[in-house]
Amino acid sequence: MLKILRKIMATGTVTESYDVTAVPARSRGEVREAKKCASCGACSSACPTGAVRLGNDDVTIDQRACIFCGNCIEACEHGALQQTGNYKLGELSNQLEEMGNELKAKIVRTLGRSLAIRHLDVGSCNACDWELTALGNPVYDLQQYGIDFVASPRHADMLMVTGVVTRNLTQALLMTYEAVPDPKLVMAVGACAASGRTFGESYAIQGGVDRFIPVDIYVPGCPPRPQALLYGLLLALDRIK
Amino acid sequence: MIKNFTVSVNNLRAAANACYSKSRHGLLAMFANDERPINGKFAIYCIFDGRNKKEMLLVKAVIDQHAPPEFPSLTPIIPAAAWFEREINDLFGLMPIDNTDLRPLVLHENWPLGVYPMRKDFDPRTVVPEAKKEFPMAHAHGEGVFEVPVGPIHAGIIEPGHFRFSQAGEAIIRLDAKLFFTHRGIEKTLEGMPIKRALFQVERICGACSVSHTLSFSQAVESVAKVEIPERAKLIRILIAELERLYNHVGDVGNLCAGLGFAVGTSNGARLKEYLMRLNETLTGNRFLRGMVVPGGVRNDLPGELLTQIAETIDKLEVDFIQLVELLQENDQFLDRVNTTGILPYQAAKELGVVGVAARASGVDYDLRRDKPYGGYEQIKFEVPLHRSGDVAARLWVRVDEALEATRIIRQMVTRIPVTAKKLKEPIPSIQPYSTGIGWSESPRGGNIHWLMMEEENRIYRYFVRSASYANWPALTVAVPGNILPDFPLINKSFELCYACLDR
Ligand code: SF4
């Protein structure tokens, strides 16, 4: 017992606010156009998820599908693309953006100070799931924001959905969504849930989450770092200053 | 060295039996391949461990396309074949005669009868209608016996799986698991894909075993391409693979504490894992060490300053981790829960071909790094910890010992990498179509075996993955009965099996 206390005292408080720790230099985050694109197409044929969209003289990256592998950058001979450490990529869906201000304010008022989340894996590789688990570690300490994971969809305000929707989990996805009381929010976590394209087409995959249920927040990444998830959560609750 | 034997399907059992009796760790993998477009035949492949460090035995049995789509089951002589055969039956429609349990495994009640997605004439874009069948679960019968269904969606942040407990009061008398919920059909999506692109899908079979999957994949490719990777790449790969083992084991020690409500252990384990994940990202740009291992070598170098950072982090972490372990070792309430709980007997572990931590906690002394050395492990010194009691405690202490051993290997690499030549990668030449290769690695959960057959233009014809969790899932249903239901989460966590690795 004494040893336990000593360990607790010696460790002290390790919890930090979500964006204080700097991103390591090598961190692979958002890919963006850095220089004039020559439209040669090398990037788009190198991309394993079809995330590169080639315009007439520019290139855009579908952040939702990008797995941040950096293949496109290696393939580009013109140095037109660049990888940054930016992880603040969470975006609200049109549905949430276009919702009347009053309604939005109401949701934020209802859920904003204490949000209960249910995790739902509909076909992930478990990397996203582990990052959700990491949110609860003493360093990120999700509860400091009044946010927590709950055991049942019936206690939840939000679903954080990970993975491409597999054939074998479609029913579970629909039933879990049904079980969450209104008003509810859905976050598509990671490239699989957000785009459904990580593995291409298969007899066992049905696509992204928004094919089946309305999604309010997309948080890209493969997997999104815990800080990216926190950014997405706070963004949804209108708490990003 | 792989010794190949090709036999007709009628001789499969005899040939398999001969190899099995000569093998040290039994059946490593069994799968089918639709080779009708090449030679008009289906093939069943069985890979057995050989007797010595260098040897693996591969039996290939061919079934003519006009013959009945069936083969003699190996399960009566080799229990480890059971799930492999059910999978072959599901995906290829090749029936193992004499296998008494042919319930579906991979394809659930939503899949129509008679559609076999891994056959070559099944177009991956086919829209398969939704069937409404029953999924038969096994249960115990008797007076007072009742069932507890759990999942597929669990209360914690856990991957999906459905468990059906047959209970006599608090005691579990039988457990059946319905898995493959996260089955994504990755083996099919890889077919026809150039290896360069396939790498990214293989890396995403499982998050927690990303490195191990890319290692097995890359080594399989390198073996068919006959490429020897540069020395520096070997050492960096070992370092990365051991970092994967370390963060998994440290995290799992913490998670196990969550299984019995010891909060100090849980949060310390989670904190230490977080520091390791941050180190991973500093080194490779990804917290799961993704993007480092590629066929031919490694993608990025680890320069001196990063190596120094590894050494410093590991030194600090080790002290911290040992303090955590001492809290567990000296806590009687904790020990009461983990000792003698969830025993997997040696004999069962052996017959089911259990691998990794679960095997080494039940006295099965087998580790691919030492017993089938690959990728430079033959040149380094390390111990393979072994425990014999087969309970939750044994699996915990194996993890603790292996985590500490991993820190030693990492330190060896930190001193050896700087002095090796700078080269990181060899190009992959054009590979002979229809040549086959095996790649393997010891993931944090055990042996991870990949097999591939190539086609033209360095594309994949067929890919098969036997992850560690694949080998170990059936063992859970042996270790659980006889325990009380509240101990299931603890036993389950002590095996720490990936669903994604199994389901693919
Ligand atoms: S980083 Fe990878 S996934 Fe993202 S756009 Fe580039 S090639 Fe595609």
XYZ file of C-alpha atoms and ligand atoms in Angstrom, chain A residues 29 31 43-44 46-52 60-63 65-73 81 83, chain B residues 200, ligand 1:
35
model
C -0.168 14.712 -40.974
C -0.642 16.587 -47.199
C 0.705 11.336 -57.393
C -2.755 10.074 -58.141
C 0.734 6.313 -56.549
C -2.034 6.885 -54.018
C -3.271 3.637 -52.432
C -6.676 5.065 -51.516
C -7.531 7.275 -54.476
C -7.356 10.385 -52.326
C -5.558 12.588 -54.848
C -6.237 18.591 -53.938
C -6.193 15.863 -51.361
C -9.381 14.288 -50.141
C -8.452 14.481 -46.479
C -9.630 9.240 -47.582
C -5.939 10.079 -47.107
C -3.946 7.693 -44.940
C -0.995 10.113 -44.757
C 1.369 7.546 -46.267
C 3.361 10.118 -48.211
C 3.483 7.990 -51.372
C 2.229 10.859 -53.515
C 5.014 13.110 -52.278
C 3.194 18.229 -52.578
C 3.514 16.667 -45.840
C -0.558 -0.345 -47.342
S -0.441 10.701 -48.463
Fe -0.874 8.639 -49.299
S -3.086 8.379 -49.032
Fe -2.676 10.592 -48.768
S -3.014 11.450 -50.805
Fe -0.809 10.991 -50.662
S -0.615 8.911 -51.510
Fe -2.811 9.240 -51.093
